Amino acid sequence: MIDFELEQMMENPEWCLVLNHYRESQLQAKKRDPEFDGWIIRQNEVEGVVLEHLPRIHGKLIAFDLLKFQISGRDSGVFYQVARMGEKMLPKLQKMLKCQSDSEQPESDTSYAKSA
């Protein structure tokens, strides 16, 4: 992965939420049906993501080769699947975003008590 892609993903945590949502949906479907092929119907709601941002996020994830899509037909709609690059990137991104959010949180009162 090139630095630009990683930088863009870090600057846009909603992208990680969408990618993770598809990955979790795939895992759950695979548990229910071992024959599941990995394709998830387009998600129009993802917790923590502004609805109006979803079309652009889908496009960016496809452009960065993190998400694949297929059109099943006029009545079925568009299906998505986390690409191999997305599967590799997601754990690293989640760890980096967690570290970033942990460092942005203010210290708790207990840490002040220890220093006194």
PDB file of C-alpha atoms in Angstrom:
ATOM      1  CA  MET A   1       0.000   0.000   0.000  1.00  0.00           C
ATOM      2  CA  ILE A   2       1.316   3.440  -0.803  1.00  0.00           C
ATOM      3  CA  ASP A   3       1.563   6.184   1.787  1.00  0.00           C
ATOM      4  CA  PHE A   4      -1.125   8.308   0.122  1.00  0.00           C
ATOM      5  CA  GLU A   5      -3.777   5.607   0.550  1.00  0.00           C
ATOM      6  CA  LEU A   6      -2.903   5.044   4.186  1.00  0.00           C
ATOM      7  CA  GLU A   7      -2.907   8.781   4.837  1.00  0.00           C
ATOM      8  CA  GLN A   8      -6.330   9.155   3.218  1.00  0.00           C
ATOM      9  CA  MET A   9      -7.747   6.288   5.244  1.00  0.00           C
ATOM     10  CA  MET A  10      -6.374   7.775   8.480  1.00  0.00           C
ATOM     11  CA  GLU A  11      -7.832  11.190   7.669  1.00  0.00           C
ATOM     12  CA  ASN A  12     -11.248   9.670   6.932  1.00  0.00           C
ATOM     13  CA  PRO A  13     -12.217   7.260   9.736  1.00  0.00           C
ATOM     14  CA  GLU A  14     -15.671   6.836   8.173  1.00  0.00           C
ATOM     15  CA  TRP A  15     -13.999   4.893   5.363  1.00  0.00           C
ATOM     16  CA  CYS A  16     -12.659   2.419   7.888  1.00  0.00           C
ATOM     17  CA  LEU A  17     -16.132   2.077   9.429  1.00  0.00           C
ATOM     18  CA  VAL A  18     -17.638   1.214   6.045  1.00  0.00           C
ATOM     19  CA  LEU A  19     -14.899  -1.251   5.168  1.00  0.00           C
ATOM     20  CA  ASN A  20     -15.197  -2.879   8.588  1.00  0.00           C
ATOM     21  CA  HIS A  21     -18.987  -3.036   8.253  1.00  0.00           C
ATOM     22  CA  TYR A  22     -18.693  -5.042   5.036  1.00  0.00           C
ATOM     23  CA  ARG A  23     -16.034  -7.304   6.550  1.00  0.00           C
ATOM     24  CA  GLU A  24     -18.163  -8.018   9.628  1.00  0.00           C
ATOM     25  CA  SER A  25     -21.216  -8.657   7.422  1.00  0.00           C
ATOM     26  CA  GLN A  26     -19.187 -11.119   5.371  1.00  0.00           C
ATOM     27  CA  LEU A  27     -17.975 -12.958   8.480  1.00  0.00           C
ATOM     28  CA  GLN A  28     -21.488 -13.207   9.927  1.00  0.00           C
ATOM     29  CA  ALA A  29     -22.937 -14.478   6.651  1.00  0.00           C
ATOM     30  CA  LYS A  30     -20.147 -17.057   6.348  1.00  0.00           C
ATOM     31  CA  LYS A  31     -20.944 -18.338   9.860  1.00  0.00           C
ATOM     32  CA  ARG A  32     -24.590 -18.791   8.900  1.00  0.00           C
ATOM     33  CA  ASP A  33     -23.810 -20.364   5.532  1.00  0.00           C
ATOM     34  CA  PRO A  34     -20.437 -21.996   4.855  1.00  0.00           C
ATOM     35  CA  GLU A  35     -21.235 -21.870   1.112  1.00  0.00           C
ATOM     36  CA  PHE A  36     -21.553 -18.043   1.218  1.00  0.00           C
ATOM     37  CA  ASP A  37     -19.703 -16.427  -1.708  1.00  0.00           C
ATOM     38  CA  GLY A  38     -18.704 -13.221   0.107  1.00  0.00           C
ATOM     39  CA  TRP A  39     -20.878 -10.720  -1.779  1.00  0.00           C
ATOM     40  CA  ILE A  40     -22.948  -8.354   0.383  1.00  0.00           C
ATOM     41  CA  ILE A  41     -25.755  -6.210  -0.988  1.00  0.00           C
ATOM     42  CA  ARG A  42     -24.988  -2.491  -0.940  1.00  0.00           C
ATOM     43  CA  GLN A  43     -25.349  -1.098   2.561  1.00  0.00           C
ATOM     44  CA  ASN A  44     -27.326   2.134   2.724  1.00  0.00           C
ATOM     45  CA  GLU A  45     -26.711   2.657   6.435  1.00  0.00           C
ATOM     46  CA  VAL A  46     -23.527   2.205   8.419  1.00  0.00           C
ATOM     47  CA  GLU A  47     -23.367   3.174  12.085  1.00  0.00           C
ATOM     48  CA  GLY A  48     -21.190   6.239  12.589  1.00  0.00           C
ATOM     49  CA  VAL A  49     -21.299   7.296   8.921  1.00  0.00           C
ATOM     50  CA  VAL A  50     -23.327  10.187   7.527  1.00  0.00           C
ATOM     51  CA  LEU A  51     -25.787   8.777   4.980  1.00  0.00           C
ATOM     52  CA  GLU A  52     -24.864  11.344   2.317  1.00  0.00           C
ATOM     53  CA  HIS A  53     -21.191  10.298   2.519  1.00  0.00           C
ATOM     54  CA  LEU A  54     -21.790   6.634   1.658  1.00  0.00           C
ATOM     55  CA  PRO A  55     -21.751   6.895  -2.168  1.00  0.00           C
ATOM     56  CA  ARG A  56     -18.453   8.783  -2.132  1.00  0.00           C
ATOM     57  CA  ILE A  57     -16.943   6.400   0.426  1.00  0.00           C
ATOM     58  CA  HIS A  58     -17.915   3.379  -1.668  1.00  0.00           C
ATOM     59  CA  GLY A  59     -16.225   5.008  -4.658  1.00  0.00           C
ATOM     60  CA  LYS A  60     -13.031   5.792  -2.754  1.00  0.00           C
ATOM     61  CA  LEU A  61     -12.786   2.281  -1.314  1.00  0.00           C
ATOM     62  CA  ILE A  62     -13.209   0.831  -4.809  1.00  0.00           C
ATOM     63  CA  ALA A  63     -10.630   3.254  -6.237  1.00  0.00           C
ATOM     64  CA  PHE A  64      -8.093   2.223  -3.573  1.00  0.00           C
ATOM     65  CA  ASP A  65      -8.794  -1.469  -4.351  1.00  0.00           C
ATOM     66  CA  LEU A  66     -10.114  -2.085  -0.844  1.00  0.00           C
ATOM     67  CA  LEU A  67     -13.649  -2.959  -1.937  1.00  0.00           C
ATOM     68  CA  LYS A  68     -14.859  -4.821  -5.035  1.00  0.00           C
ATOM     69  CA  PHE A  69     -18.292  -4.555  -6.591  1.00  0.00           C
ATOM     70  CA  GLN A  70     -20.495  -6.440  -8.996  1.00  0.00           C
ATOM     71  CA  ILE A  71     -23.815  -5.567 -10.550  1.00  0.00           C
ATOM     72  CA  SER A  72     -26.185  -8.495 -10.328  1.00  0.00           C
ATOM     73  CA  GLY A  73     -28.973  -7.116 -12.414  1.00  0.00           C
ATOM     74  CA  ARG A  74     -31.552  -4.400 -12.540  1.00  0.00           C
ATOM     75  CA  ASP A  75     -33.681  -5.894  -9.776  1.00  0.00           C
ATOM     76  CA  SER A  76     -30.924  -7.242  -7.538  1.00  0.00           C
ATOM     77  CA  GLY A  77     -28.707  -4.175  -7.334  1.00  0.00           C
ATOM     78  CA  VAL A  78     -25.039  -3.777  -6.515  1.00  0.00           C
ATOM     79  CA  PHE A  79     -23.081  -6.161  -4.316  1.00  0.00           C
ATOM     80  CA  TYR A  80     -19.777  -5.490  -2.545  1.00  0.00           C
ATOM     81  CA  GLN A  81     -16.963  -7.603  -1.192  1.00  0.00           C
ATOM     82  CA  VAL A  82     -13.885  -6.608   0.778  1.00  0.00           C
ATOM     83  CA  ALA A  83     -10.900  -6.977  -1.556  1.00  0.00           C
ATOM     84  CA  ARG A  84      -7.747  -8.810  -0.532  1.00  0.00           C
ATOM     85  CA  MET A  85      -5.966  -5.471   0.004  1.00  0.00           C
ATOM     86  CA  GLY A  86      -8.825  -4.335   2.255  1.00  0.00           C
ATOM     87  CA  GLU A  87      -8.587  -7.478   4.351  1.00  0.00           C
ATOM     88  CA  LYS A  88      -4.868  -6.892   4.831  1.00  0.00           C
ATOM     89  CA  MET A  89      -5.245  -3.182   5.564  1.00  0.00           C
ATOM     90  CA  LEU A  90      -8.209  -3.265   7.952  1.00  0.00           C
ATOM     91  CA  PRO A  91      -6.515  -4.676  11.081  1.00  0.00           C
ATOM     92  CA  LYS A  92      -3.621  -2.247  10.698  1.00  0.00           C
ATOM     93  CA  LEU A  93      -5.973   0.693  10.185  1.00  0.00           C
ATOM     94  CA  GLN A  94      -8.109  -0.210  13.177  1.00  0.00           C
ATOM     95  CA  LYS A  95      -5.025  -0.424  15.371  1.00  0.00           C
ATOM     96  CA  MET A  96      -3.699   2.932  14.122  1.00  0.00           C
ATOM     97  CA  LEU A  97      -7.083   4.645  14.553  1.00  0.00           C
ATOM     98  CA  LYS A  98      -7.412   3.241  18.071  1.00  0.00           C
ATOM     99  CA  CYS A  99      -3.949   4.518  18.994  1.00  0.00           C
ATOM    100  CA  GLN A 100      -4.799   7.883  17.474  1.00  0.00           C
ATOM    101  CA  SER A 101      -8.094   8.165  19.385  1.00  0.00           C
ATOM    102  CA  ASP A 102      -6.459   7.022  22.637  1.00  0.00           C
ATOM    103  CA  SER A 103      -3.804   9.722  22.343  1.00  0.00           C
ATOM    104  CA  GLU A 104      -6.463  12.387  21.704  1.00  0.00           C
ATOM    105  CA  GLN A 105      -8.471  11.583  24.854  1.00  0.00           C
ATOM    106  CA  PRO A 106      -7.763  13.789  27.885  1.00  0.00           C
ATOM    107  CA  GLU A 107      -6.125  12.176  30.878  1.00  0.00           C
ATOM    108  CA  SER A 108      -8.476  10.899  33.542  1.00  0.00           C
ATOM    109  CA  ASP A 109      -8.687  12.276  37.090  1.00  0.00           C
ATOM    110  CA  THR A 110      -6.982   9.148  38.413  1.00  0.00           C
ATOM    111  CA  SER A 111      -3.792   9.955  36.541  1.00  0.00           C
ATOM    112  CA  TYR A 112      -3.730  13.362  38.227  1.00  0.00           C
ATOM    113  CA  ALA A 113      -4.142  11.695  41.619  1.00  0.00           C
ATOM    114  CA  LYS A 114      -1.139   9.461  40.952  1.00  0.00           C
ATOM    115  CA  SER A 115       1.053  12.434  40.088  1.00  0.00           C
ATOM    116  CA  ALA A 116       0.090  14.383  43.233  1.00  0.00           C
TER     117      ALA A 116
END
